[in-house]
Every structure is written in structure tokens, then in C-alpha cells.
XYZ file of N, CA, C and O in Angstrom:
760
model
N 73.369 155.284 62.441
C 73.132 156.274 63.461
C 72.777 155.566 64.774
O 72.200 154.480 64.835
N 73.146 156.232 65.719
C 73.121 155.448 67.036
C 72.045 156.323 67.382
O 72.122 157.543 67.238
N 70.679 155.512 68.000
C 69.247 156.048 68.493
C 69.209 155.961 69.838
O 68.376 156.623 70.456
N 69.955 155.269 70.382
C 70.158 155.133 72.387
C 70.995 154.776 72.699
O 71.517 153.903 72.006
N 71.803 155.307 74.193
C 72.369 154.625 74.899
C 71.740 153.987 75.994
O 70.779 154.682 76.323
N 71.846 152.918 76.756
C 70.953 152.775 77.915
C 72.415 151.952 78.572
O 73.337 151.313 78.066
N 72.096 152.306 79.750
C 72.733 151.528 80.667
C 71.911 151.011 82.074
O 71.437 151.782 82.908
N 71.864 149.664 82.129
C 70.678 149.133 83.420
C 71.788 148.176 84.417
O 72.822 147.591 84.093
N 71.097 148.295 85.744
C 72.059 147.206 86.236
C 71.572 145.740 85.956
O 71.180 145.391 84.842
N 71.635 144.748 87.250
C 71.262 143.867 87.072
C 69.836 143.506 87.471
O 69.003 142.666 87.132
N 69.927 144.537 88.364
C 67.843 144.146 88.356
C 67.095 145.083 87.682
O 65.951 145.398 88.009
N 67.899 145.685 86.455
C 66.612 146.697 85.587
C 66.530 147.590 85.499
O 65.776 148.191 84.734
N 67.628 148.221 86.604
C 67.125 149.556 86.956
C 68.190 150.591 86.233
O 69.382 150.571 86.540
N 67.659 151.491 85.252
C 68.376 152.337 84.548
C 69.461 153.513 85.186
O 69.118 154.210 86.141
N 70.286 153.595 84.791
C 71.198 154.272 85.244
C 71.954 154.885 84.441
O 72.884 155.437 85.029
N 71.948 155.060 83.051
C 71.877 156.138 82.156
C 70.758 155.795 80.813
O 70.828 154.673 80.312
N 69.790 156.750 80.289
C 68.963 156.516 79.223
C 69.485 157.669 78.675
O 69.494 158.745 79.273
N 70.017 157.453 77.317
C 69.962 159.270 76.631
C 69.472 158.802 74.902
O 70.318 158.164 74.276
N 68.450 159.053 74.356
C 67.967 159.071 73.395
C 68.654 160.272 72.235
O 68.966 161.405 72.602
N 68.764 159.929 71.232
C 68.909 160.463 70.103
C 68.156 160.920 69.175
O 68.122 162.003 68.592
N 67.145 159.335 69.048
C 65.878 159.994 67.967
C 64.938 160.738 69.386
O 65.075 160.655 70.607
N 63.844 161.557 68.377
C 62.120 161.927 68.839
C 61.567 160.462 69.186
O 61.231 159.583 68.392
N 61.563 160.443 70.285
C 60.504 159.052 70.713
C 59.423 160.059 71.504
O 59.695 161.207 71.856
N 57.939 159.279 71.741
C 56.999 159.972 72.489
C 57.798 158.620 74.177
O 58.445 157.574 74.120
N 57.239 159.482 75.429
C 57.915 159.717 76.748
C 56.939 157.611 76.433
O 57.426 156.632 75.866
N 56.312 157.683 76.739
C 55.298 156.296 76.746
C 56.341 154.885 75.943
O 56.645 153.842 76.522
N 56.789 155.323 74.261
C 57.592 154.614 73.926
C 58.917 154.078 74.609
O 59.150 153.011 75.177
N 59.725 155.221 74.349
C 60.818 155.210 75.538
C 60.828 154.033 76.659
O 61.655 153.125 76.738
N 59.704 154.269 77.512
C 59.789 153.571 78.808
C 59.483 152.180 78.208
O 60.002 151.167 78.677
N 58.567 152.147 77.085
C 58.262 150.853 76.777
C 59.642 149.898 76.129
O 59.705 148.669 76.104
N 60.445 150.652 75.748
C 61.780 149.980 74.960
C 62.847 150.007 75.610
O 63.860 149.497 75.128
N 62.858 150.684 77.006
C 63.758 150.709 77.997
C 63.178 149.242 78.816
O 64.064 148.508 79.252
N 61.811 148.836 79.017
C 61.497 148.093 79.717
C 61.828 146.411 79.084
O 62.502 145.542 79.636
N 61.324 146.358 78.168
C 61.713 145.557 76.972
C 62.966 144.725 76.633
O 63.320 143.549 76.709
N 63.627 146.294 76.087
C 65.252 145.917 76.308
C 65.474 145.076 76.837
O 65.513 143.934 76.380
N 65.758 145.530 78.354
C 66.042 144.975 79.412
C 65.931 143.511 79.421
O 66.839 142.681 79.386
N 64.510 143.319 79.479
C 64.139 142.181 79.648
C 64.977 141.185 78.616
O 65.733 140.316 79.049
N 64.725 141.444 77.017
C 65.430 140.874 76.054
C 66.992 140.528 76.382
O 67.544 139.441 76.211
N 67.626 141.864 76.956
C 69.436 140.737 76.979
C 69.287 140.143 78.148
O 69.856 139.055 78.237
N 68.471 140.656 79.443
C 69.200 139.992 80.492
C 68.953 138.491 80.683
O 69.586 137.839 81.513
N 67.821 137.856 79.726
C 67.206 136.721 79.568
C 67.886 136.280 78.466
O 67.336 135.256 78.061
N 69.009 136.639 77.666
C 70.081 135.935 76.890
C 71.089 134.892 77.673
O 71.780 135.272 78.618
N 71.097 133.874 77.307
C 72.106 133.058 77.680
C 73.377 133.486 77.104
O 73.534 133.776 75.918
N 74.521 133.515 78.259
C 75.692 133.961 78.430
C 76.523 132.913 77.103
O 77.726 132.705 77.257
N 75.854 132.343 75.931
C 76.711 132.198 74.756
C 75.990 132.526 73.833
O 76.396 132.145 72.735
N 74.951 133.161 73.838
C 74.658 133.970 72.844
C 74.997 135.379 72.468
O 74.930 136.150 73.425
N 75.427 136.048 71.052
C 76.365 136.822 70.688
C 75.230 138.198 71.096
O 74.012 138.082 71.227
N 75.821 139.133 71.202
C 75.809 140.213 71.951
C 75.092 141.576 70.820
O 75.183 142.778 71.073
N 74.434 141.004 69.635
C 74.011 141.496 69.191
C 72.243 141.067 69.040
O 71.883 139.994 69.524
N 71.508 141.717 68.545
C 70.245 141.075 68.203
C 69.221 142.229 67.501
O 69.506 143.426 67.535
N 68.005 141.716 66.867
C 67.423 142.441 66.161
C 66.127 143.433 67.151
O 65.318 142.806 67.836
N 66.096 144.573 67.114
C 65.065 145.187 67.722
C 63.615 144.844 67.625
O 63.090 144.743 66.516
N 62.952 144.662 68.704
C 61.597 143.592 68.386
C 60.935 144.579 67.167
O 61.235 145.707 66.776
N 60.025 143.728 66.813
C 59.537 144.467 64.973
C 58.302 144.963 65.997
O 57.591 145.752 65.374
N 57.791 144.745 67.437
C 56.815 145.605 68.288
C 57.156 147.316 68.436
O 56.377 148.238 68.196
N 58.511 147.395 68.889
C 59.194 148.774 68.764
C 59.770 149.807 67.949
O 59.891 151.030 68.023
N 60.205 148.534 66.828
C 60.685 149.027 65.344
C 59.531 150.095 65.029
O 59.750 151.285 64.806
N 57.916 149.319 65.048
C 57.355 149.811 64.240
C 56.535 151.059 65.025
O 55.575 151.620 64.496
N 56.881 151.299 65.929
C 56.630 152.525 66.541
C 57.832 153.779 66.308
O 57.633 154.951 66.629
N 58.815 153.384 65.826
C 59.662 154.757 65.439
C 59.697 154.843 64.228
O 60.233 155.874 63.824
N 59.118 153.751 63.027
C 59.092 154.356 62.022
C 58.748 155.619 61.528
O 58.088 156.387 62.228
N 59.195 155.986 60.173
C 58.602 157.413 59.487
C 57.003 157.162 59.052
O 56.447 156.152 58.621
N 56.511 158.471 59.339
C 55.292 158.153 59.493
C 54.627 158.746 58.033
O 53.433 158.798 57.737
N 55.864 159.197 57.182
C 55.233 159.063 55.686
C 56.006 157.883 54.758
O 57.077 157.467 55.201
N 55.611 157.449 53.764
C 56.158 156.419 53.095
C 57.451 156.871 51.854
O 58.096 156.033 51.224
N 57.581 158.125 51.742
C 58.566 159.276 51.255
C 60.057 159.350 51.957
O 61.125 159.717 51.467
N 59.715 158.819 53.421
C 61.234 159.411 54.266
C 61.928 157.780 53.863
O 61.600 156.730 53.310
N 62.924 158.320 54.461
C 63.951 156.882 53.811
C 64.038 155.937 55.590
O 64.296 156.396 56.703
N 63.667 154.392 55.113
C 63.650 153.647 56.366
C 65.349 153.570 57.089
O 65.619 152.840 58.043
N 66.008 154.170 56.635
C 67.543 153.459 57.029
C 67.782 154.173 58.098
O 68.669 153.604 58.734
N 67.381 155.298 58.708
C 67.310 155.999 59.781
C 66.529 155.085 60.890
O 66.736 155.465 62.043
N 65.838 154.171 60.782
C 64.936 153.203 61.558
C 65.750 152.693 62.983
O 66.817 152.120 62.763
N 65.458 152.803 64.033
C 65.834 151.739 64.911
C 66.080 150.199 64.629
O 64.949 149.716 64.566
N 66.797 149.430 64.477
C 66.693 147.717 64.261
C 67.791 147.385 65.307
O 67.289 146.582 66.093
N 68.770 147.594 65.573
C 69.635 146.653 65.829
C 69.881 147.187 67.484
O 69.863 148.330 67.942
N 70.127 145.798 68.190
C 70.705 146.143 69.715
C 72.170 145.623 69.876
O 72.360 144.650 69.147
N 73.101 145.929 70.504
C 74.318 145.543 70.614
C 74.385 145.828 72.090
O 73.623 146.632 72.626
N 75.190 145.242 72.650
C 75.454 144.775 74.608
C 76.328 144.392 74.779
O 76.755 143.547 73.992
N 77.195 144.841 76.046
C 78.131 144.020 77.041
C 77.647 143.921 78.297
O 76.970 144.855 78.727
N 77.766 143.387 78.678
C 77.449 143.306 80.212
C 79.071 142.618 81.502
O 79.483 141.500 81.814
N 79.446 143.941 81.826
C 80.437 143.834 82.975
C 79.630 144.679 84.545
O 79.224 145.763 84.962
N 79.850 142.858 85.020
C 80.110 142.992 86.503
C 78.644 143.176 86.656
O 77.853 142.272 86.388
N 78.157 144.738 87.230
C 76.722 144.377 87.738
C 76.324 145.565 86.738
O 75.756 146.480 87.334
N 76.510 145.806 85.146
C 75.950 146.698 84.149
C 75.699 146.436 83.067
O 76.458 145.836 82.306
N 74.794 146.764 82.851
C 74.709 146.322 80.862
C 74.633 147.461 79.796
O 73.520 147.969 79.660
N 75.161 147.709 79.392
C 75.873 148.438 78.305
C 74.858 148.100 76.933
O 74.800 146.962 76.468
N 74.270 148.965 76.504
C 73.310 148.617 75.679
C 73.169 150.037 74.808
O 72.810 151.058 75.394
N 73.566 150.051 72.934
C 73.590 150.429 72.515
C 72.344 150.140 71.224
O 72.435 149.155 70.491
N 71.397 150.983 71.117
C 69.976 150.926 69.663
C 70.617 151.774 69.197
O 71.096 152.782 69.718
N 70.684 151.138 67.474
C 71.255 151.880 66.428
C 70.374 151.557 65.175
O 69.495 150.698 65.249
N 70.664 152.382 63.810
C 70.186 151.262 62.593
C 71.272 150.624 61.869
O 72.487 150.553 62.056
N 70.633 150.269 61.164
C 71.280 148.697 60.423
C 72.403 149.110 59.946
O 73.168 148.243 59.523
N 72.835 150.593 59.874
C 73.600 150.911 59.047
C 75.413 151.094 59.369
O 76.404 151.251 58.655
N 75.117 150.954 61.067
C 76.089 150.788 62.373
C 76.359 149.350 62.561
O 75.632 148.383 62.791
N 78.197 149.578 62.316
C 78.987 147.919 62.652
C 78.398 147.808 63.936
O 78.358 148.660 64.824
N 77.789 146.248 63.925
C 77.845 145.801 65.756
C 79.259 146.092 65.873
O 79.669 147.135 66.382
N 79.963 145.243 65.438
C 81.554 144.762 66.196
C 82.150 146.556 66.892
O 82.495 146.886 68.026
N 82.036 147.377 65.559
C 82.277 149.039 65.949
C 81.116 149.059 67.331
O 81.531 148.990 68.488
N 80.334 149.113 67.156
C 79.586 149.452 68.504
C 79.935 148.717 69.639
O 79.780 149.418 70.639
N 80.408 147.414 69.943
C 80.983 147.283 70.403
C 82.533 147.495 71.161
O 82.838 147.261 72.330
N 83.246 147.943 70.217
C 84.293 148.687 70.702
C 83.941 150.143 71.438
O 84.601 150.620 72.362
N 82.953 150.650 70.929
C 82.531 151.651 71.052
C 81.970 151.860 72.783
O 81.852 152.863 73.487
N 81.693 150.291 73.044
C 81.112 150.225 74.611
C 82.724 150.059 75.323
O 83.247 150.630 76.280
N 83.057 149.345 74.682
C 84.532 149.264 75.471
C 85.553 150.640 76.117
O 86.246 150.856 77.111
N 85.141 151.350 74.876
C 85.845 152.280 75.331
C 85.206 153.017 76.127
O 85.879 153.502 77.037
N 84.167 153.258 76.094
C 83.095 154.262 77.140
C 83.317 153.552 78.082
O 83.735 154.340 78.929
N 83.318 152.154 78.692
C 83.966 151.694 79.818
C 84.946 151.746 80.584
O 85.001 151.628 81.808
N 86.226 152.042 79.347
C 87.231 152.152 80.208
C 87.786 153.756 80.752
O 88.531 154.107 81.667
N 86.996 154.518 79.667
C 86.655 156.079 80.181
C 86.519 155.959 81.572
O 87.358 156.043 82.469
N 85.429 155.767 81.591
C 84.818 155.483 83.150
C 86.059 154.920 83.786
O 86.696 155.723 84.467
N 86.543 153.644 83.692
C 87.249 153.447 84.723
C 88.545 154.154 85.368
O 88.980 154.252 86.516
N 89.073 154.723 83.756
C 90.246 156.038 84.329
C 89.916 156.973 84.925
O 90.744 157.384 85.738
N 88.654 157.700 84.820
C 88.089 158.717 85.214
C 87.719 158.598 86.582
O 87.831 159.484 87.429
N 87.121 157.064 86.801
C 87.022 156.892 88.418
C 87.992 156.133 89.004
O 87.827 156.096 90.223
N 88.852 155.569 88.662
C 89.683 155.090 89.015
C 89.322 153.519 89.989
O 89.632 153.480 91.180
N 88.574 152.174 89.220
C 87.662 151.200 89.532
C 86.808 152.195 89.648
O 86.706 152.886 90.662
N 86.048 152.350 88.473
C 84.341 152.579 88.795
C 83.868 151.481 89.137
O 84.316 150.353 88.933
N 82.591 151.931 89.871
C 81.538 150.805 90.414
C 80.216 151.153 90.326
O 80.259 152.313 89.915
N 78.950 150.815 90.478
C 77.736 151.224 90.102
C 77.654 152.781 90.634
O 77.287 153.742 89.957
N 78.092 152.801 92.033
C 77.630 153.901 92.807
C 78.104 155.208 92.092
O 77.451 156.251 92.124
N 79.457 155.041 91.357
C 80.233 156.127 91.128
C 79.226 157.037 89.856
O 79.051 158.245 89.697
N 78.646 155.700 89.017
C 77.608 156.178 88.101
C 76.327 156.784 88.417
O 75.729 157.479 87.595
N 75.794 156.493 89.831
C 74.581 156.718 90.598
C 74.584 158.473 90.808
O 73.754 159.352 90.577
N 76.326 158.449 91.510
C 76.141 160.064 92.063
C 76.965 160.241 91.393
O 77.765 159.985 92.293
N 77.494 160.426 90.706
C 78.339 161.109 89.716
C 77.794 161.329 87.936
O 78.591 161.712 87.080
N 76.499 161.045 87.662
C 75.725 161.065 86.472
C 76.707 162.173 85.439
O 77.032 161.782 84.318
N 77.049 163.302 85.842
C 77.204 164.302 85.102
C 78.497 163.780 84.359
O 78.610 163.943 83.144
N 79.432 163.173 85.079
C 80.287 162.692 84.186
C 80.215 161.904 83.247
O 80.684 162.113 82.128
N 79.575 160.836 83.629
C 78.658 159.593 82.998
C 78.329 160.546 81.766
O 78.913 160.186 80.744
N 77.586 161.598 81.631
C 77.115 161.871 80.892
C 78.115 162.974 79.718
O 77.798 163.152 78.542
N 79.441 163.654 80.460
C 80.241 163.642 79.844
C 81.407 163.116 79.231
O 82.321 163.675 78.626
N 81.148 161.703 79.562
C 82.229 160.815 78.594
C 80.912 160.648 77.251
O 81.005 160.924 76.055
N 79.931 160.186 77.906
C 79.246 159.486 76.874
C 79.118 160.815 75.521
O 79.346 160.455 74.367
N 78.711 162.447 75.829
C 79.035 163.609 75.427
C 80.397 163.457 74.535
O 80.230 163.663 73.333
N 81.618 163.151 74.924
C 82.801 163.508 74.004
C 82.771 162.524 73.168
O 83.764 162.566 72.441
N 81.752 161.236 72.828
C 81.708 159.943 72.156
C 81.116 160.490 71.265
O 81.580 160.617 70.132
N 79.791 160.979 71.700
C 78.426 160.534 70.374
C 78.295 161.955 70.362
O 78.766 162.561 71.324
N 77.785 162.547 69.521
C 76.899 163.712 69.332
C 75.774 163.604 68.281
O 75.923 163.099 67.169
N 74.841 164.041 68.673
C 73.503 163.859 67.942
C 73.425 162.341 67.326
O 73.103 162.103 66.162
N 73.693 161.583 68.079
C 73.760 160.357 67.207
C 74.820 159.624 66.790
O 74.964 158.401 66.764
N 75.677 160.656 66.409
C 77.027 160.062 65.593
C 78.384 160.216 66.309
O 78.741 161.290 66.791
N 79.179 159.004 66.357
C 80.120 158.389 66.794
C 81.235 159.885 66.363
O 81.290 160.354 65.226
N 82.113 160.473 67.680
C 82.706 161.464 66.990
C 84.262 161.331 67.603
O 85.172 162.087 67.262
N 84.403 160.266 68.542
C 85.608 160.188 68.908
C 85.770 158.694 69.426
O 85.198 158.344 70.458
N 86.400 157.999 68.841
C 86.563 156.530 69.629
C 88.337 156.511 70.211
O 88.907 155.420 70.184
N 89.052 157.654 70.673
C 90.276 157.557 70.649
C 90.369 157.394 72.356
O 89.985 158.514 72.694
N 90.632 156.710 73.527
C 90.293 156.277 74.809
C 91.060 157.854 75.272
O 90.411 158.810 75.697
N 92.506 157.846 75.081
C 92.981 158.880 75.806
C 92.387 160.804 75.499
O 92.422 161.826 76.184
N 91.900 160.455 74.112
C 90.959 161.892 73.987
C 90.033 162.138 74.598
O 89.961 163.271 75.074
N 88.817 161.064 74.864
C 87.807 160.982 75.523
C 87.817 161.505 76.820
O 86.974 162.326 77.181
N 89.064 160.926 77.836
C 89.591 160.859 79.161
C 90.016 162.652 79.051
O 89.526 163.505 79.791
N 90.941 162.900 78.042
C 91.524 164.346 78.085
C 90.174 165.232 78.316
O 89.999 166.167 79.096
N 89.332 164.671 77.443
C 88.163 165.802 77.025
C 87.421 166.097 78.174
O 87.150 167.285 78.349
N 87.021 165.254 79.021
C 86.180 165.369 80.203
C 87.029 165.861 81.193
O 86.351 166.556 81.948
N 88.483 165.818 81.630
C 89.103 166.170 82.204
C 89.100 167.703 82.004
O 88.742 168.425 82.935
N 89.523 168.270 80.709
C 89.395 169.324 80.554
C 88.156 170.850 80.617
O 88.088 172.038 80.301
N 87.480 169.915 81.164
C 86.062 170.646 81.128
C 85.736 170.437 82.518
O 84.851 171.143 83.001
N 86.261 169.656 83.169
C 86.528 169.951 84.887
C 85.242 169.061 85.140
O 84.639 169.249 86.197
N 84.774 168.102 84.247
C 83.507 167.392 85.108
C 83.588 165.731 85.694
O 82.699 164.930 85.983
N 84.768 165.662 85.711
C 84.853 164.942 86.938
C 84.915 164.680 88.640
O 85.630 165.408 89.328
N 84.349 163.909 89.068
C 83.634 164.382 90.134
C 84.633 163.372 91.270
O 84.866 162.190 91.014
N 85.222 164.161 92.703
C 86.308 163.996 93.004
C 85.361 163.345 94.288
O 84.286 163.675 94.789
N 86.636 161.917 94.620
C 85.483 161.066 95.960
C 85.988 162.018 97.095
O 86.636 163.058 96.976
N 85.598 161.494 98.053
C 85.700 161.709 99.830
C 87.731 161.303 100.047
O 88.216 160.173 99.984
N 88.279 162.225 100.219
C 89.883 161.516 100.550
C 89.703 160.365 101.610
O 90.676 159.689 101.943
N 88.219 160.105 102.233
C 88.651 158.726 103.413
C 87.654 157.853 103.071
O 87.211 157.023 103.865
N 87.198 158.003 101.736
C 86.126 156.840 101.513
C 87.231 155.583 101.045
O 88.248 155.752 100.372
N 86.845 154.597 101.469
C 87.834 153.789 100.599
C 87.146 152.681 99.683
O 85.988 152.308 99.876
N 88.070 152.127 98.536
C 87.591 151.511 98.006
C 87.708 149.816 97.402
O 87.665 149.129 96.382
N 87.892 149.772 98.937
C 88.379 148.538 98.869
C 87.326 147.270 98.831
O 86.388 147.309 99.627
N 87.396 146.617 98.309
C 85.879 145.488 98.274
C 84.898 145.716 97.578
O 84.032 144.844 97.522
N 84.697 147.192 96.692
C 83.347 147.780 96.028
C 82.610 148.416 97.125
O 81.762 149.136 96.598
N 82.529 148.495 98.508
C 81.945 149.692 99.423
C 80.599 148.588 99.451
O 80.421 147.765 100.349
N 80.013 148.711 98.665
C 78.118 147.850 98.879
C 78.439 146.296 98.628
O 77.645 145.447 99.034
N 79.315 146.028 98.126
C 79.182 144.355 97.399
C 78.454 144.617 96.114
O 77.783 143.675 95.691
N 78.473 146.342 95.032
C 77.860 146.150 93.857
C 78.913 145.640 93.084
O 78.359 145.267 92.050
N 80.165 145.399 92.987
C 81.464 145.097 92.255
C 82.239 146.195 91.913
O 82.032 147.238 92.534
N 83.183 146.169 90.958
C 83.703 147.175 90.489
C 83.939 146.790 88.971
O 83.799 145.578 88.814
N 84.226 147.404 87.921
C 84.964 146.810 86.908
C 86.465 146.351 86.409
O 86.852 145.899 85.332
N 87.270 146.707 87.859
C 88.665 146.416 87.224
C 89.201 147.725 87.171
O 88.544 148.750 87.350
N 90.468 147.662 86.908
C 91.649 148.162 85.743
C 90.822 148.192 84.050
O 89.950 147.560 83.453
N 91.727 149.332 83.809
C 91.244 149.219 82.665
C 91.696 148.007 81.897
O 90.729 147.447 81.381
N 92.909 147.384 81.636
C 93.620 146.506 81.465
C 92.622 144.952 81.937
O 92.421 143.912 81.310
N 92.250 145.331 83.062
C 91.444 143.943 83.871
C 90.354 143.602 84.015
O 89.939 142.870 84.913
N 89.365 144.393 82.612
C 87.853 144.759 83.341
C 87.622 143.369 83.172
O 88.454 142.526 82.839
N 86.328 143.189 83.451
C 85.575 141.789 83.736
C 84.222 142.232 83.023
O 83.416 143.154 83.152
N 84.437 140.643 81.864
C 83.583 140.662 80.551
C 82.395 139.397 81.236
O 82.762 138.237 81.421
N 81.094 139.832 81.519
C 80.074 138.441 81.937
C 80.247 137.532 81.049
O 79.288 136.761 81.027
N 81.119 137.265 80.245
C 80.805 136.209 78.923
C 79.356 136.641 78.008
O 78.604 135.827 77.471
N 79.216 138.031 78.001
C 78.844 138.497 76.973
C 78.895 139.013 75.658
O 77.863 139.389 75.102
């Protein structure tokens, strides 16, 4: 079961959190803060998975000794393109390598949908953000990994969010980057 999505840029700062399990508001911030800290202080050849600190684990455990631990938070999985990190908490019971594809494709959602997304497009455009990530997961569980369904699905529900006809987008607009083509995104060597 997948327990979070988080997405942070490069200095930390969250730009999608959507929880799955009951966390209290205090935890949350504490494992959003954490996180963070944990991949972005990974060296760029270390593998893109890792174990959830046993500090946080043991705050979402079941709090009778009756419920079954396999529902538990443990595992983190990450990509990090351009200026985002892609950060998926699941339990043990979720392929990294699947969760990983799983970021891929929510990436390249995004990028058909915005056509080169870039940080900003995620900044003011959240609702979409939040309806790709919507036609992926529900309550937890992985319900569509097919790229062109995903793209259909949000399309069809009209929540994509249309730029300025004279903004242009040439250079990334701020110097935050962009990710590419879908075909071309750009992997940090994560």
C-alpha cells in the first residue's frame, strides 16, 4: 500500500504532500521534514530506494499488538528530475522497481498535460497535479499505470489548466528548468 506521495523541490520546499494513511498533523510535518533531508543528502550513486527511519516507522505503527504490521510505513522510493523529487512511502509489501515506474509515469503525465512542465506549472496549477496523481492511486492503491489513460482521464474531466497564449516557454521562464519531452526527461542520476 502506498502511505504518501510527496513531491519537494530542491530547497525543501513541498509542492505536493497527499497522505493515505491517518497520520496526526505534527507527524506528517515531521516525515515530510526528514524525508527530505534523507534523499537530498544521498549521493547521486546511491539506489533510489531506502528504509523509512525506524524514528517514523514507529510512530505509525498499530497501536494494538492484534492488527497486522504489513500495513506499516517502511520503505521510501525517489527520482529526482531537474529541480523535483518525486518521493513515494509505501510498505514492504510494494515493488520499489513498480514504484518507480510508477513515478515515471506520473511524470510524464505531467509533461503531456503541460506540455515541458516546470516547477511553476505545479505551483499554480496544483489541481491538476492533483488530478493525475487522482487517476493513479486511490486510497492508497495503484489503479492505473497505463500513461495514455492517465493523460485521457484528466483530460476528460476538464482539469487541466490552460497557460497565457503569450507566455512563452522558452528557457523555463525563472531558470527553475523544465523536464523535457516526455521521450527526453532528465534523470539527476537518481
Amino acid at each position: 500500500m502506498i502511505n504518501a506521495v510527496l513531491v519537494f523541490n530542491n530547497s525543501g520546499q513541498p509542492r505536493l504532500t497527499k497522505f493515505y494513511s491517518q497520520l496526526d498533523t505534527s507527524v506528517q510535518q515531521r516525515l515530510i521534514s526528514e524525508i527530505f533531508t534523507l534523499v537530498s543528502h544521498r549521493p547521486d550513486s546511491a539506489c533510489n530506494f531506502l528504509p523509512l527511519p525506524p524514528l517514523l516507522a514507529s510512530s505509525s505503527k498499530p497501536t494494538t499488538p492484534s492488527e497486522p504490521h504489513n500495513d506499516t510505513p517502511s520503505l521510501i522510493t525517489y527520482r529526482h528530475y531537474a529541480t523535483l523529487y518525486f518521493i513515494i512511502i509505501s510498505t514492504s509489501t510494494e515493488s520499489p522497481l513498480a514504484l518507480l515506474d510508477l513515478i515515471q509515469v506520473f511524470v510524464e503525465a505531467l509533461d503531456r498535460l503541460f506540455e515541458n512542465v516546470c516547477e511553476l506549472d505545479l505551483i499554480f496549477n496544483f489541481e491538476t497535479l492533483h488530478a493525475v496523481l487522482a487517476e493513479m492511486i486511490v486510497g492508497g492503491v495503484v489503479v492505473e499505470t497505463a500513461l495514455d489513460k492517465v493523460v485521457e482521464g484528466v483530460k476528460s474531466q476538464g482539469r487541466v489548466a490552460k497557460r497565457p497564449v503569450n507566455e512563452s516557454r522558452s528557457g523555463g521562464g525563472l531558470g527553475l528548468g523544465s523536464f523535457g519531452r516526455a521521450g527526453d526527461l532528465v534523470w539527476a542520476g537518481r
